[in-house]
Short mmCIF file of C-alpha atoms in Angstrom, two decimals:
data_model
loop_
_atom_site.label_atom_id
_atom_site.label_comp_id
_atom_site.label_asym_id
_atom_site.label_seq_id
_atom_site.Cartn_x
_atom_site.Cartn_y
_atom_site.Cartn_z
CA MET A 20 149.85 45.27 53.51
CA ASN A 21 147.41 47.16 51.27
CA ASN A 22 148.16 48.29 47.70
CA ASP A 23 149.07 51.88 48.63
CA LEU A 24 151.58 50.68 51.20
CA GLN A 25 153.04 48.09 48.80
CA HIS A 26 153.38 50.77 46.12
CA SER A 27 155.08 53.14 48.60
CA TYR A 28 157.42 50.43 49.88
CA ALA A 29 158.38 49.39 46.33
CA HIS A 30 159.30 52.94 45.39
CA HIS A 31 160.82 54.29 48.56
CA GLY A 32 162.02 51.23 50.50
CA PRO A 33 161.34 50.84 54.23
CA ALA A 34 160.31 53.98 56.14
CA LYS A 35 163.17 55.73 57.91
CA GLY A 36 163.55 58.21 60.75
CA ILE A 37 160.47 59.51 62.50
CA THR A 38 158.17 58.08 59.79
CA ARG A 39 159.23 54.56 60.71
CA TRP A 40 158.13 55.04 64.31
CA LEU A 41 154.95 57.01 63.61
CA PHE A 42 153.48 54.58 61.10
CA THR A 43 155.08 51.29 62.10
CA THR A 44 152.95 48.17 62.35
CA ASN A 45 155.88 46.00 63.41
CA HIS A 46 155.23 44.43 66.81
CA LYS A 47 158.89 44.77 67.82
CA ASP A 48 158.99 48.50 67.02
CA ILE A 49 155.74 49.09 68.89
CA GLY A 50 156.97 47.01 71.84
CA THR A 51 160.15 49.11 71.92
CA MET A 52 158.14 52.34 71.90
CA TYR A 53 155.98 51.10 74.78
CA MET A 54 159.12 50.28 76.78
CA ILE A 55 160.72 53.69 76.08
CA PHE A 56 157.49 55.48 77.02
CA ALA A 57 157.16 53.40 80.22
CA CYS A 58 160.78 54.22 81.13
CA ALA A 59 160.12 57.97 80.71
CA MET A 60 157.02 57.67 82.91
CA PHE A 61 158.93 55.64 85.55
CA PHE A 62 161.40 58.48 85.88
CA LEU A 63 158.71 61.18 85.93
CA GLY A 64 156.77 59.28 88.61
CA GLY A 65 160.05 58.63 90.43
CA ILE A 66 160.95 62.34 90.50
CA LEU A 67 157.56 63.04 92.11
CA ALA A 68 158.26 60.30 94.68
CA MET A 69 161.66 61.87 95.46
CA LEU A 70 159.94 65.23 96.09
CA ILE A 71 157.47 63.50 98.44
CA ARG A 72 160.34 61.88 100.36
CA CYS A 73 162.21 65.21 100.52
CA GLU A 74 159.24 66.77 102.32
CA LEU A 75 159.00 63.77 104.67
CA PHE A 76 162.76 63.62 105.39
CA LYS A 77 162.18 65.24 108.77
CA PRO A 78 159.23 66.87 110.53
CA GLY A 79 158.64 70.60 110.16
CA LEU A 80 160.54 71.04 106.88
CA HIS A 81 157.69 72.76 104.97
CA LEU A 82 159.50 72.64 101.62
CA MET A 83 156.15 72.90 99.83
CA GLU A 84 152.51 73.81 100.41
CA PRO A 85 150.34 70.93 101.69
CA GLU A 86 148.21 71.43 98.56
CA PHE A 87 151.21 70.76 96.30
CA PHE A 88 152.17 67.73 98.42
CA ASN A 89 148.71 66.28 97.72
CA GLN A 90 149.17 66.94 94.00
CA LEU A 91 152.47 65.04 94.11
CA THR A 92 150.99 61.97 95.84
CA THR A 93 148.07 61.91 93.38
CA MET A 94 150.16 62.27 90.24
CA HIS A 95 152.85 59.83 91.46
CA GLY A 96 150.25 57.09 91.86
CA LEU A 97 148.46 57.78 88.56
CA ILE A 98 151.67 58.00 86.51
CA MET A 99 153.24 54.88 88.03
CA VAL A 100 150.12 52.72 87.63
CA PHE A 101 148.80 53.84 84.25
CA GLY A 102 151.92 55.33 82.65
CA ALA A 103 154.77 53.12 83.80
CA VAL A 104 153.80 49.58 84.85
CA MET A 105 150.97 48.89 82.39
CA PRO A 106 152.78 50.21 79.24
CA ALA A 107 155.97 48.35 80.25
CA PHE A 108 154.11 45.03 80.31
CA ALA A 109 152.30 45.99 77.08
CA GLY A 110 155.74 46.48 75.51
CA MET A 111 156.86 43.04 76.64
CA ALA A 112 153.63 41.52 75.31
CA ASN A 113 154.13 43.16 71.92
CA TRP A 114 157.71 41.98 71.71
CA MET A 115 157.38 38.45 73.01
CA ILE A 116 153.86 37.06 72.41
CA PRO A 117 154.19 36.71 68.59
CA LEU A 118 157.66 35.17 69.02
CA MET A 119 156.45 32.75 71.69
CA ILE A 120 153.42 31.46 69.79
CA GLY A 121 155.04 31.45 66.34
CA ALA A 122 152.97 34.32 64.90
CA PRO A 123 154.40 36.70 62.27
CA ASP A 124 153.07 39.78 64.12
CA MET A 125 150.16 40.88 66.28
CA ALA A 126 146.77 40.14 64.71
CA LEU A 127 145.73 43.80 64.36
CA PRO A 128 148.92 45.73 63.60
CA ARG A 129 147.38 49.13 62.79
CA LEU A 130 145.22 49.00 65.89
CA ASN A 131 148.45 48.17 67.72
CA ASN A 132 150.09 51.34 66.42
CA TRP A 133 147.10 53.45 67.40
CA SER A 134 146.80 51.94 70.88
CA PHE A 135 150.36 53.08 71.56
CA TRP A 136 150.26 56.54 69.99
CA ILE A 137 147.22 57.73 71.94
CA LEU A 138 149.10 57.07 75.22
CA PRO A 139 151.69 59.90 75.04
CA PHE A 140 148.87 62.39 74.41
CA ALA A 141 146.95 61.12 77.45
CA PHE A 142 149.96 61.65 79.71
CA LEU A 143 150.85 64.97 78.13
CA ILE A 144 147.36 66.16 79.09
CA LEU A 145 147.67 64.68 82.60
CA SER A 146 151.18 66.04 83.26
CA SER A 147 150.34 69.50 81.90
CA SER A 148 147.73 69.84 84.68
CA PHE A 149 150.61 70.92 86.98
CA PHE A 150 150.73 74.18 84.99
CA MET A 151 146.97 74.83 84.95
CA PRO A 152 145.19 77.33 87.25
CA GLY A 153 144.46 75.53 90.51
CA GLY A 154 147.22 73.00 89.89
CA ALA A 155 147.19 69.26 89.26
CA PRO A 156 144.59 66.85 90.69
CA ASN A 157 145.04 66.79 94.48
CA PHE A 158 142.57 64.14 95.64
CA GLY A 159 144.74 60.99 95.78
CA TRP A 160 145.23 58.43 93.00
CA THR A 161 141.90 56.85 93.99
CA PHE A 162 140.12 60.21 93.28
CA TYR A 163 137.35 59.64 95.81
CA ALA A 164 134.19 61.73 95.51
CA PRO A 165 133.32 64.35 96.77
CA LEU A 166 137.00 65.44 96.85
CA SER A 167 137.22 65.01 93.09
CA THR A 168 133.68 66.05 92.14
CA THR A 169 132.78 68.95 94.43
CA TYR A 170 136.21 70.19 95.50
CA GLY A 171 138.54 69.09 92.68
CA PRO A 172 140.56 71.77 90.82
CA ASN A 173 139.67 72.83 87.26
CA SER A 174 142.29 70.40 85.90
CA THR A 175 140.04 67.51 87.06
CA ASP A 176 138.27 67.63 83.68
CA PHE A 177 141.57 67.13 81.85
CA PHE A 178 142.37 64.29 84.24
CA ILE A 179 139.01 62.65 83.34
CA PHE A 180 139.77 63.04 79.62
CA SER A 181 143.24 61.51 79.99
CA ILE A 182 141.82 58.55 81.95
CA HIS A 183 139.37 57.91 79.09
CA ILE A 184 142.20 57.89 76.52
CA MET A 185 144.38 55.58 78.67
CA GLY A 186 141.46 53.19 79.11
CA MET A 187 140.85 53.15 75.37
CA SER A 188 144.52 52.33 74.77
CA SER A 189 144.38 49.46 77.28
CA ILE A 190 141.20 47.98 75.78
CA LEU A 191 142.61 48.10 72.23
CA ALA A 192 145.86 46.44 73.33
CA ALA A 193 143.89 43.74 75.20
CA ILE A 194 141.69 43.00 72.16
CA ASN A 195 144.85 42.64 70.08
CA VAL A 196 146.41 40.17 72.52
CA ILE A 197 143.26 38.01 72.69
CA VAL A 198 142.79 37.88 68.91
CA THR A 199 146.50 37.13 68.37
CA VAL A 200 146.62 34.31 70.92
CA PHE A 201 143.40 32.63 69.77
CA ASN A 202 143.90 33.00 66.01
CA MET A 203 147.62 33.05 65.25
CA ARG A 204 149.25 30.24 67.22
CA ALA A 205 151.59 28.00 65.23
CA PRO A 206 150.31 24.50 64.32
CA GLY A 207 150.63 22.22 67.34
CA MET A 208 150.76 25.14 69.80
CA THR A 209 147.70 24.21 71.84
CA LEU A 210 146.58 26.46 74.68
CA MET A 211 148.09 24.09 77.22
CA ARG A 212 151.46 24.24 75.46
CA MET A 213 151.73 28.01 75.48
CA PRO A 214 154.49 29.62 77.55
CA LEU A 215 153.19 30.85 80.88
CA PHE A 216 153.96 34.48 79.94
CA VAL A 217 151.44 34.20 77.09
CA TRP A 218 148.87 32.64 79.43
CA THR A 219 149.22 35.36 82.05
CA TRP A 220 148.89 38.06 79.39
CA LEU A 221 145.83 36.39 77.86
CA ILE A 222 144.11 36.39 81.26
CA THR A 223 145.29 39.98 81.90
CA ALA A 224 143.73 41.02 78.57
CA PHE A 225 140.33 39.64 79.64
CA LEU A 226 140.66 41.49 82.96
CA LEU A 227 141.41 44.74 81.10
CA ILE A 228 138.36 44.40 78.87
CA ALA A 229 136.19 43.65 81.91
CA VAL A 230 137.31 46.50 84.19
CA MET A 231 138.39 49.42 82.00
CA PRO A 232 134.75 50.26 81.06
CA VAL A 233 133.96 50.34 84.81
CA LEU A 234 136.65 53.00 85.31
CA ALA A 235 135.29 54.89 82.28
CA GLY A 236 131.82 54.78 83.86
CA ALA A 237 133.15 56.15 87.16
CA VAL A 238 134.93 59.12 85.57
CA THR A 239 131.95 59.83 83.27
CA MET A 240 129.68 60.00 86.34
CA MET A 241 132.25 62.34 87.93
CA LEU A 242 132.06 64.56 84.84
CA ALA A 243 128.27 64.56 84.97
CA ASP A 244 128.31 65.49 88.68
CA ARG A 245 130.71 68.34 87.97
CA HIS A 246 128.98 69.86 84.94
CA LEU A 247 125.57 68.37 84.20
CA GLY A 248 123.84 68.84 87.56
CA THR A 249 123.59 65.13 88.42
CA SER A 250 124.10 63.80 91.96
CA PHE A 251 125.53 60.32 91.56
CA PHE A 252 128.03 60.93 94.37
CA ASN A 253 126.52 63.99 96.05
CA ALA A 254 124.63 63.15 99.24
CA GLY A 255 122.95 66.58 99.12
CA GLY A 256 121.20 65.61 95.89
CA GLY A 257 120.28 62.08 96.95
CA GLY A 258 123.49 60.40 95.76
CA ASP A 259 126.10 58.50 97.77
CA PRO A 260 129.86 59.16 97.93
CA VAL A 261 130.36 55.50 98.97
CA LEU A 262 128.89 54.45 95.60
CA PHE A 263 132.02 55.94 94.01
CA GLN A 264 134.22 53.74 96.18
CA HIS A 265 132.30 50.62 95.14
CA ILE A 266 132.64 51.46 91.45
CA PHE A 267 136.28 52.50 91.76
CA TRP A 268 137.40 49.43 93.68
CA PHE A 269 135.44 47.07 91.43
CA PHE A 270 137.90 48.37 88.84
CA GLY A 271 140.78 48.93 91.25
CA HIS A 272 141.27 45.49 92.70
CA PRO A 273 141.41 43.58 89.38
CA GLU A 274 143.70 46.43 88.25
CA VAL A 275 146.24 45.33 90.89
CA TYR A 276 146.27 41.88 89.28
CA ILE A 277 146.52 43.43 85.80
CA MET A 278 149.85 44.84 87.03
CA ILE A 279 150.94 41.60 88.75
CA LEU A 280 149.89 38.72 86.45
CA PRO A 281 152.30 39.54 83.57
CA SER A 282 155.05 39.62 86.22
CA PHE A 283 154.03 36.10 87.27
CA GLY A 284 154.46 35.12 83.62
CA VAL A 285 157.95 36.66 83.38
CA VAL A 286 159.07 34.89 86.57
CA SER A 287 157.59 31.61 85.27
CA GLU A 288 159.90 31.93 82.24
CA ILE A 289 163.02 32.91 84.21
CA ILE A 290 162.98 30.42 87.10
CA PRO A 291 162.87 27.25 84.91
CA THR A 292 165.67 28.62 82.70
CA PHE A 293 168.08 29.22 85.59
CA SER A 294 166.99 26.06 87.43
CA ARG A 295 167.66 23.95 84.27
CA LYS A 296 164.30 22.24 84.83
CA PRO A 297 160.82 22.47 83.33
CA LEU A 298 158.34 24.49 85.37
CA PHE A 299 156.81 22.40 88.17
CA GLY A 300 153.02 22.05 87.90
CA TYR A 301 152.38 23.89 84.63
CA ILE A 302 148.64 23.04 84.53
CA SER A 303 148.11 24.07 88.16
CA MET A 304 149.88 27.37 87.37
CA VAL A 305 147.38 28.06 84.57
CA TYR A 306 144.37 27.23 86.75
CA ALA A 307 145.78 29.24 89.68
CA THR A 308 146.14 32.28 87.38
CA VAL A 309 142.55 31.90 86.17
CA SER A 310 141.37 31.52 89.80
CA ILE A 311 143.19 34.69 90.86
CA ALA A 312 141.60 36.59 87.97
CA ILE A 313 138.07 35.41 88.87
CA LEU A 314 138.48 35.96 92.61
CA SER A 315 139.88 39.47 92.01
CA PHE A 316 136.30 40.53 91.12
CA LEU A 317 134.90 39.27 94.43
CA VAL A 318 137.10 41.12 96.95
CA TRP A 319 136.82 44.83 96.03
CA ALA A 320 135.16 45.98 99.25
CA HIS A 321 138.09 44.93 101.46
CA HIS A 322 139.32 48.48 100.68
CA MET A 323 136.14 49.77 102.31
CA PHE A 324 135.84 48.04 105.68
CA THR A 325 135.71 51.42 107.48
CA THR A 326 132.77 52.79 105.44
CA GLY A 327 130.11 51.18 107.63
CA MET A 328 129.40 47.95 105.77
CA PRO A 329 126.89 45.40 107.15
CA LEU A 330 128.54 42.61 109.16
CA ALA A 331 127.60 39.96 106.55
CA GLY A 332 129.34 42.05 103.86
CA GLU A 333 132.46 42.44 106.00
CA LEU A 334 132.61 38.69 106.63
CA PHE A 335 132.13 37.83 102.95
CA PHE A 336 134.86 40.18 101.75
CA MET A 337 137.20 39.14 104.57
CA PHE A 338 136.95 35.43 103.71
CA ALA A 339 137.06 36.03 99.95
CA THR A 340 140.27 38.05 100.42
CA MET A 341 141.82 35.25 102.47
CA LEU A 342 140.76 32.78 99.78
CA ILE A 343 142.67 34.62 97.02
CA ALA A 344 145.86 33.83 98.95
CA VAL A 345 145.38 30.12 98.10
CA PRO A 346 146.03 30.21 94.31
CA THR A 347 148.82 32.75 94.93
CA GLY A 348 150.34 30.28 97.40
CA VAL A 349 150.07 27.53 94.76
CA LYS A 350 152.11 29.65 92.36
CA ILE A 351 154.80 30.41 94.96
CA PHE A 352 154.98 26.72 95.90
CA ASN A 353 155.43 25.77 92.22
CA TRP A 354 158.23 28.31 91.69
CA VAL A 355 160.07 27.06 94.78
CA ALA A 356 159.49 23.43 93.70
CA THR A 357 160.93 24.29 90.26
CA MET A 358 164.13 25.51 91.95
CA PHE A 359 164.28 22.54 94.34
CA ARG A 360 167.17 20.26 93.34
CA GLY A 361 167.67 22.23 90.12
CA SER A 362 171.05 23.12 88.69
CA LEU A 363 170.72 26.73 89.83
CA SER A 364 172.75 29.67 88.63
CA PHE A 365 172.15 33.21 89.78
CA GLU A 366 172.50 35.57 86.86
CA THR A 367 170.80 38.98 87.19
CA PRO A 368 167.33 37.91 85.90
CA MET A 369 167.27 35.02 88.40
CA LEU A 370 168.34 37.31 91.26
CA PHE A 371 165.43 39.66 90.51
CA ALA A 372 163.07 36.67 90.22
CA CYS A 373 164.18 35.39 93.65
CA ALA A 374 163.79 38.87 95.17
CA PHE A 375 160.33 38.99 93.62
CA LEU A 376 159.50 35.67 95.25
CA ILE A 377 160.60 36.68 98.76
CA MET A 378 159.39 40.28 98.87
CA PHE A 379 156.12 39.72 97.02
CA THR A 380 155.39 37.06 99.67
CA ILE A 381 156.01 39.67 102.41
CA GLY A 382 153.52 41.94 100.61
CA GLY A 383 151.08 39.04 100.46
CA PHE A 384 151.33 38.39 104.21
CA SER A 385 150.73 42.06 105.06
CA GLY A 386 147.75 41.84 102.68
CA LEU A 387 146.39 38.95 104.74
CA MET A 388 146.75 41.12 107.85
CA LEU A 389 144.79 43.89 106.12
CA SER A 390 142.08 41.42 105.07
CA MET A 391 141.03 40.91 108.71
CA VAL A 392 138.31 43.42 109.56
CA PRO A 393 139.22 44.21 113.20
CA ALA A 394 142.90 44.65 112.28
CA ASP A 395 142.06 46.69 109.18
CA TYR A 396 140.19 49.22 111.32
CA GLN A 397 143.55 49.97 112.94
CA TYR A 398 145.73 49.84 109.81
CA HIS A 399 143.38 51.69 107.44
CA ASP A 400 144.84 54.89 105.92
CA THR A 401 148.14 54.49 107.76
CA TYR A 402 151.62 53.95 106.37
CA PHE A 403 151.12 50.21 106.92
CA VAL A 404 148.90 50.23 103.81
CA VAL A 405 151.55 52.23 101.89
CA ALA A 406 154.17 49.64 102.88
CA HIS A 407 151.86 46.77 101.87
CA PHE A 408 151.03 47.92 98.37
CA HIS A 409 154.58 49.03 97.62
CA TYR A 410 155.82 45.57 98.68
CA VAL A 411 153.33 44.12 96.22
CA LEU A 412 153.94 46.54 93.36
CA ILE A 413 157.70 47.18 93.47
CA PRO A 414 158.94 43.59 93.89
CA GLY A 415 155.78 42.30 92.20
CA ALA A 416 155.46 44.52 89.14
CA VAL A 417 158.65 46.62 88.87
CA PHE A 418 161.13 43.82 89.71
CA GLY A 419 159.20 41.59 87.29
CA ILE A 420 159.68 44.20 84.55
CA ILE A 421 163.38 44.63 85.35
CA ALA A 422 163.91 40.85 85.46
CA GLY A 423 162.19 40.52 82.07
CA VAL A 424 164.33 43.30 80.58
CA TYR A 425 167.57 41.63 81.71
CA TYR A 426 166.31 38.22 80.57
CA TRP A 427 165.24 39.31 77.07
CA LEU A 428 167.76 42.12 76.47
CA PRO A 429 170.18 39.76 74.63
CA LYS A 430 167.30 38.77 72.33
CA TRP A 431 166.13 42.36 71.82
CA THR A 432 169.54 43.96 71.22
CA GLY A 433 171.86 41.14 70.12
CA HIS A 434 174.26 42.10 72.95
CA MET A 435 174.89 40.74 76.43
CA TYR A 436 174.65 43.24 79.29
CA SER A 437 177.47 43.41 81.86
CA GLU A 438 176.74 40.82 84.56
CA VAL A 439 178.80 42.77 87.14
CA LEU A 440 176.81 45.95 86.52
CA GLY A 441 173.54 43.99 86.51
CA LYS A 442 174.27 42.39 89.88
CA THR A 443 175.37 45.74 91.32
CA HIS A 444 172.05 47.20 90.21
CA PHE A 445 170.22 44.26 91.80
CA TRP A 446 171.81 44.67 95.22
CA LEU A 447 171.42 48.46 95.23
CA SER A 448 167.74 48.13 94.27
CA THR A 449 166.89 45.35 96.72
CA ILE A 450 168.62 46.85 99.76
CA SER A 451 167.31 50.37 99.12
CA MET A 452 163.78 49.12 98.41
CA ASN A 453 163.66 47.34 101.78
CA ALA A 454 165.23 50.33 103.54
CA THR A 455 162.49 52.53 102.04
CA PHE A 456 159.38 50.50 102.67
CA PHE A 457 160.06 48.11 105.56
CA PRO A 458 160.16 50.93 108.17
CA MET A 459 156.76 52.08 106.91
CA HIS A 460 155.18 48.97 108.44
CA PHE A 461 156.30 50.21 111.88
CA LEU A 462 155.22 53.79 111.12
CA GLY A 463 151.76 52.51 110.21
CA LEU A 464 151.46 50.26 113.25
CA ALA A 465 152.47 53.24 115.41
CA GLY A 466 149.63 55.24 113.84
CA MET A 467 151.23 57.57 111.27
CA PRO A 468 148.51 58.50 108.74
CA ARG A 469 149.38 58.58 105.03
CA ARG A 470 149.03 61.54 102.63
CA ILE A 471 150.16 64.16 105.15
CA PRO A 472 153.16 66.45 104.57
CA ASP A 473 154.12 66.76 108.26
CA TYR A 474 154.11 64.42 111.23
CA ALA A 475 154.86 64.03 114.93
CA LEU A 476 158.44 63.84 116.18
CA GLN A 477 158.08 60.18 117.21
CA PHE A 478 158.04 59.14 113.51
CA ALA A 479 161.19 61.08 112.54
CA GLU A 480 163.84 58.33 112.56
CA PHE A 481 161.96 55.79 110.44
CA ASN A 482 161.01 58.51 107.96
CA LYS A 483 164.64 59.58 107.63
CA VAL A 484 165.67 55.98 106.87
CA ALA A 485 162.83 55.65 104.36
CA SER A 486 163.79 58.87 102.57
CA ILE A 487 167.47 57.90 102.29
CA GLY A 488 166.44 54.46 100.98
CA ALA A 489 164.14 56.11 98.42
CA PHE A 490 166.92 58.38 97.11
CA VAL A 491 169.28 55.40 96.71
CA PHE A 492 166.53 53.37 95.00
CA GLY A 493 165.87 56.23 92.58
CA LEU A 494 169.57 56.61 91.73
CA SER A 495 169.94 52.86 91.21
CA GLN A 496 167.24 53.00 88.51
CA VAL A 497 169.27 55.71 86.74
CA PHE A 498 172.13 53.18 86.88
CA PHE A 499 169.77 50.58 85.33
CA LEU A 500 169.02 52.97 82.46
CA PHE A 501 172.78 53.37 81.93
CA ILE A 502 173.20 49.55 81.78
CA VAL A 503 170.38 49.20 79.21
CA ILE A 504 171.69 52.02 76.98
CA LYS A 505 175.24 50.62 77.22
CA THR A 506 173.93 47.19 76.14
CA ILE A 507 171.94 48.63 73.22
CA ARG A 508 174.96 50.57 71.96
CA GLY A 509 177.24 47.54 71.98
CA GLY A 510 178.83 44.85 74.06
CA LYS A 511 179.64 41.19 73.85
CA PRO A 512 177.54 39.65 71.04
CA ALA A 513 174.76 37.47 72.46
CA PRO A 514 174.87 33.79 71.47
CA ALA A 515 171.76 32.20 69.93
CA ARG A 516 170.84 30.76 73.33
CA PRO A 517 172.31 33.29 75.74
CA TRP A 518 171.46 31.44 78.97
CA GLU A 519 172.45 27.95 77.88
CA GLY A 520 176.12 28.09 78.81
CA ALA A 521 175.70 29.81 82.17
CA LYS A 522 177.72 28.24 84.99
CA GLY A 523 180.10 26.79 82.42
CA LEU A 524 177.85 23.80 81.70
CA THR A 525 176.54 22.76 78.29
CA TRP A 526 173.65 20.43 77.54
CA GLU A 527 171.21 19.47 74.84
CA VAL A 528 167.71 20.93 74.64
CA PRO A 529 165.18 18.06 74.65
CA SER A 530 162.94 17.90 71.61
CA PRO A 531 160.03 18.37 71.44
CA ALA A 532 159.73 20.52 74.58
CA PRO A 533 156.37 19.91 76.28
CA TYR A 534 155.55 23.59 76.97
CA HIS A 535 158.37 25.77 75.72
CA THR A 536 162.10 25.51 75.31
CA PHE A 537 163.82 24.62 78.55
CA THR A 538 167.12 23.10 79.39
CA THR A 539 168.02 20.01 81.41
CA PRO A 540 171.25 19.62 83.34
CA PRO A 541 173.80 17.01 82.30
CA GLU A 542 174.85 14.17 84.58
CA ILE A 543 177.41 15.71 86.94
CA PRO A 544 179.94 13.19 88.22
CA ALA A 545 180.01 12.73 91.98
#
């Protein structure tokens, strides 16, 4: 704290009201702001998804112009990826990393404040594009050229600006995590003793620093093509639209793992707690996470099998994509082995972790199907792809976030949430999520293309089921918000170790714990 701040604090006490939140350098306050912002973006992105599903409820509805439908699909993807999932995990990192490694705060607290506060402005700019002449971006969340360069609406420039600001926020947050983890661990906290959540975030931070400049380069080239007379992506001027896809997916595939790895960390904290056992294969989990991060840079062109790649390129990317399933399989094996013969109890965080395990695996298997070139020619740009990445990102990222919130809510608020309400939310979310996205596999296999506002009569029944499931899923997240607010406002006081007495058992925590605090079951008489 510098002299000016010390002088101010001495005379006026701690900052109150809006000043506290604007100028805070406290990692818990900043983590809370990230979580609140992510929640707002989840609901904004969710409202756009509900509008999409309204249009697709039955064929021939024509509730909106096709142009507006394209704007909805674009903005839904951008808001959910950059505005909801990434800030939610950044909030968890801010809250938990200093506590887990014994640090007093993040290493660069003012940078931390700034990396948060530039985010709301980025999304204000992006969201306001709906009200600009020509409407919001309408070229899909992947913003392929020439749709975005030659034919994009005027708001494309504001979209480019907001992407730059988001990327800056992500890079600053990642630098902060790396510096904190390397420089501020408590004595005795070696790298191989860190909780897995810290490990996954450390690796995620390196991924962010590696790929965010690539995204910045892509949108800067877009800007140059639009206004400076260049032809990076314009075939008429000697450029290549496929070059854009290469640059985008070199960012885009590691980006998927940026959204998934912190979830792996959350689940690696929850499963040992509710299994009353240390995590099985801690070292292999660390190496598997590093392997996934490295391999994520070698598989980008599996999104591009239909662009006319040479056969050798198709084979390389096909086998590399299959290979990335190996370290992921190691992680799933270790989680299941942790539960095997454990003293299991199924509180809400554990239920979400188990749902993550099962449904993320389904997403992984459909990913393996998509990795095969001949099959991908059939599945490409159909609803099968939509089903695949939603099975990865909703159980993978969103359920991981929800599980983490339930798991750490007693620590964050000092109150226990209602277990009955939590379990109700779990079942509503899981059933509706499967009702929404499982039918999309069949729609895709039957040939329904994605990103279209109308469709043939043969796809009507599955779309109706998917839309009803989506509405229930959306409402169940409103119920989740109610549970969280109810817990913050009051409830049963949380004990110092809220999960220790679950199932009515009590036991001692072994000391010292090899990796992080875990609990072992007592001898249960036969």
